[in-house]
C-alpha cells in the first residue's frame, strides 16, 4: 500500500531571535506562524495520510498563548493523522503544551523516550516514535526493530553519525537494522535529501 506523508521539523515557533531588533524579531515570528498555518492547507490539498513532525516545533518547552492557539487551529484543520516527537528545544516537560493542551484526536505526541508503537491498519501504516524529556537525550534507537505489516515509519529527533552528540546519537548501522521503511528525523536545519541505510530510507 502507498501512503503520502508530510515530514517537517524545526519550526522553532516563538524563537526570540535575539540577534535581531525587536521589530525584525516580531516580523520573523509572524512569518514563522504564517508558514505553520499553511501546513493544514497543504496536507488537505495533497491528500496526505500522515504528518510527521520530528521535534523543535516550538523553540522551548513552553509557548505563547498565540502559538498555542495556532497549533490547535492547524491540527483541527488537518484530516490526516499527526505525529509529534518532541526534540531538545520543545522537550516534553510538565509545563509543555504537549502535556497541558487538549489536542484533537488525530494528534499523537510521543512524550516518552521509550519508543511507542501506534497501529493504523485501516490506513496501511504503523508509526513508532519517542520524544525528548529534557534538553539532551541518550541514544534512543539502539536495539530497536520494527515488526509488522504495512508501511513502517518512525518519527524522532536525533543526530545521525555523531556518536558523541548529546542529542540522541543515531548510527547508520542502527537505521539499517531497524526494519523501518522510513525514519523521519529532526534536528538538522535543512533538507538532507532522502538517504538510505540498508533498506530504510531516512531524511531530515
Coordinates of C-alpha atoms in Angstrom, one line a residue:
X1 CA 0.0 0.0 0.0
X2 CA 1.2 3.5 -0.8
X3 CA 0.9 6.4 1.7
X4 CA 1.6 10.1 1.2
X5 CA 3.4 11.7 4.1
X6 CA 4.4 15.2 5.0
X7 CA 7.5 15.4 7.1
X8 CA 8.7 18.6 8.7
X9 CA 10.7 19.7 11.7
X10 CA 12.5 22.6 13.5
X11 CA 9.9 25.4 13.0
X12 CA 11.2 26.8 16.3
X13 CA 7.9 28.8 16.9
X14 CA 8.3 31.6 19.4
X15 CA 12.1 31.9 18.9
X16 CA 13.3 35.1 20.5
X17 CA 15.6 35.9 17.5
X18 CA 17.9 37.7 20.0
X19 CA 20.3 38.9 17.3
X20 CA 17.6 40.9 15.6
X21 CA 15.9 44.2 16.5
X22 CA 12.6 43.9 18.3
X23 CA 10.8 44.9 15.2
X24 CA 12.6 42.4 13.0
X25 CA 12.2 39.7 15.6
X26 CA 8.4 40.3 15.7
X27 CA 8.3 40.1 11.9
X28 CA 10.2 36.8 11.8
X29 CA 7.9 35.3 14.5
X30 CA 4.9 36.4 12.4
X31 CA 6.5 34.7 9.3
X32 CA 7.0 31.5 11.2
X33 CA 3.4 31.4 12.3
X34 CA 2.2 32.1 8.7
X35 CA 4.4 29.2 7.4
X36 CA 3.0 26.8 10.0
X37 CA -0.6 27.9 9.2
X38 CA 0.0 26.8 5.6
X39 CA 0.6 23.2 6.8
X40 CA -3.1 22.3 7.1
X41 CA -3.9 23.6 3.7
X42 CA -1.0 21.7 2.1
X43 CA -1.9 18.4 3.8
X44 CA -5.5 18.5 2.9
X45 CA -4.9 19.7 -0.7
X46 CA -2.3 16.9 -1.3
X47 CA -4.2 14.1 0.3
X48 CA -1.6 13.4 3.0
X49 CA -2.2 10.4 5.2
X50 CA 0.3 11.1 7.9
X51 CA 2.0 14.3 9.1
X52 CA 5.4 13.6 10.8
X53 CA 6.8 16.4 13.0
X54 CA 10.2 15.5 14.2
X55 CA 10.8 17.9 17.0
X56 CA 11.6 21.5 17.8
X57 CA 8.2 22.6 16.5
X58 CA 8.4 25.2 19.3
X59 CA 11.6 26.9 20.5
X60 CA 11.3 25.9 24.1
X61 CA 9.3 23.7 26.4
X62 CA 6.6 26.3 26.7
X63 CA 4.9 28.5 24.2
X64 CA 2.9 31.8 24.0
X65 CA -0.9 31.8 24.1
X66 CA -1.0 32.9 20.4
X67 CA 1.2 30.0 19.3
X68 CA -0.9 27.5 21.3
X69 CA -4.0 28.8 19.5
X70 CA -2.3 28.4 16.2
X71 CA -1.2 24.9 16.9
X72 CA -4.8 23.9 17.8
X73 CA -6.2 25.7 14.8
X74 CA -3.8 24.0 12.4
X75 CA -4.2 20.5 13.9
X76 CA -8.0 20.8 13.9
X77 CA -7.9 21.6 10.2
X78 CA -5.8 18.6 9.2
X79 CA -7.6 15.5 8.0
X80 CA -4.5 13.2 8.4
X81 CA -3.1 11.6 11.4
X82 CA -0.4 13.9 13.0
X83 CA 2.6 12.5 14.9
X84 CA 4.9 14.7 17.0
X85 CA 8.2 13.7 18.6
X86 CA 9.5 16.5 20.9
X87 CA 13.1 17.5 20.5
X88 CA 15.8 19.2 22.5
X89 CA 14.2 22.6 22.4
X90 CA 10.5 21.6 22.8
X91 CA 11.1 18.7 25.1
X92 CA 8.1 17.2 27.0
X93 CA 8.2 18.8 30.4
X94 CA 5.3 19.3 32.9
X95 CA 4.7 22.9 31.5
X96 CA 5.0 21.9 27.9
X97 CA 1.9 22.5 25.6
X98 CA 2.3 18.8 24.7
X99 CA 1.1 17.9 28.2
X100 CA -1.1 20.9 29.0
X101 CA -3.2 21.4 25.8
X102 CA -6.1 19.3 24.7
X103 CA -5.2 18.3 21.2
X104 CA -7.6 16.8 18.6
X105 CA -7.8 13.0 18.5
X106 CA -5.8 12.8 15.3
X107 CA -2.8 14.3 17.0
X108 CA -0.4 11.7 18.6
X109 CA 2.5 13.0 20.7
X110 CA 5.4 10.8 21.9
X111 CA 6.2 12.3 25.3
X112 CA 8.5 9.5 26.5
X113 CA 12.0 8.5 25.5
X114 CA 10.8 4.9 25.2
X115 CA 9.8 4.1 21.6
X116 CA 6.0 3.7 21.4
X117 CA 4.0 2.0 18.6
X118 CA 0.8 3.2 17.1
X119 CA -1.0 1.0 14.5
X120 CA -3.4 2.2 11.8
X121 CA -4.3 -1.0 9.8
X122 CA -7.2 0.7 8.1
X123 CA -4.7 3.3 6.7
X124 CA -2.0 0.7 6.0
X125 CA 0.8 2.0 8.2
X126 CA 2.3 1.8 11.7
X127 CA 4.1 4.7 13.3
X128 CA 6.7 4.5 16.1
X129 CA 8.1 7.4 18.0
X130 CA 10.0 8.7 21.0
X131 CA 10.5 12.1 22.4
X132 CA 13.0 14.1 24.5
X133 CA 12.0 14.8 28.1
X134 CA 15.0 17.2 28.6
X135 CA 17.3 19.3 26.5
X136 CA 19.6 16.3 25.9
X137 CA 18.9 12.6 25.2
X138 CA 20.9 9.4 25.2
X139 CA 20.7 7.0 22.2
X140 CA 17.0 6.0 21.7
X141 CA 17.2 3.8 18.6
X142 CA 19.7 1.2 19.9
X143 CA 18.3 -2.3 19.7
X144 CA 15.0 -1.2 18.0
X145 CA 13.5 -3.4 15.3
X146 CA 10.1 -2.7 13.6
X147 CA 7.9 -5.7 13.1
X148 CA 4.5 -6.0 11.5
X149 CA 2.6 -5.4 8.3
X150 CA 2.1 -2.3 6.2
X151 CA 4.4 0.8 5.9
X152 CA 6.6 1.1 8.9
X153 CA 7.6 4.7 10.0
X154 CA 9.4 6.1 12.9
X155 CA 9.4 9.8 13.9
X156 CA 12.3 11.1 16.1
X157 CA 14.6 14.0 16.8
X158 CA 18.3 13.0 16.7
X159 CA 21.8 13.3 15.4
X160 CA 23.0 10.8 12.7
X161 CA 26.6 9.8 12.5
X162 CA 27.5 12.0 15.5
X163 CA 28.4 9.3 18.2
X164 CA 29.3 11.8 20.9
X165 CA 26.3 14.0 20.4
X166 CA 24.1 14.7 23.4
X167 CA 21.0 14.8 21.2
X168 CA 20.1 11.1 20.6
X169 CA 23.0 10.0 18.5
X170 CA 22.0 7.5 15.8
X171 CA 24.2 5.4 13.6
X172 CA 23.5 4.4 10.0
X173 CA 24.0 0.8 11.1
X174 CA 21.2 1.2 13.6
X175 CA 19.0 2.7 10.9
X176 CA 19.9 -0.2 8.5
X177 CA 18.9 -2.8 11.2
X178 CA 15.7 -1.0 12.2
X179 CA 13.4 -2.8 9.8
X180 CA 11.7 0.6 9.1
X181 CA 10.6 1.8 5.7
X182 CA 11.1 5.4 6.6
X183 CA 12.8 7.3 9.5
X184 CA 11.6 10.9 9.8
X185 CA 14.2 12.9 11.6
X186 CA 14.6 16.4 13.0
X187 CA 17.5 18.4 14.4
X188 CA 19.4 19.5 11.3
X189 CA 18.1 22.8 10.0
X190 CA 17.9 21.9 6.3
X191 CA 16.6 19.2 4.0
X192 CA 19.1 16.4 3.8
X193 CA 17.6 14.8 0.7
X194 CA 16.2 11.3 1.1
X195 CA 19.0 8.9 2.1
X196 CA 19.1 5.1 2.6
X197 CA 20.7 2.8 5.1
X198 CA 20.1 -0.8 4.3
X199 CA 16.5 -1.0 3.2
X200 CA 15.5 2.0 5.3
X201 CA 15.0 5.5 3.8
X202 CA 15.6 8.4 6.1
X203 CA 15.7 12.2 5.9
X204 CA 15.9 15.5 7.8

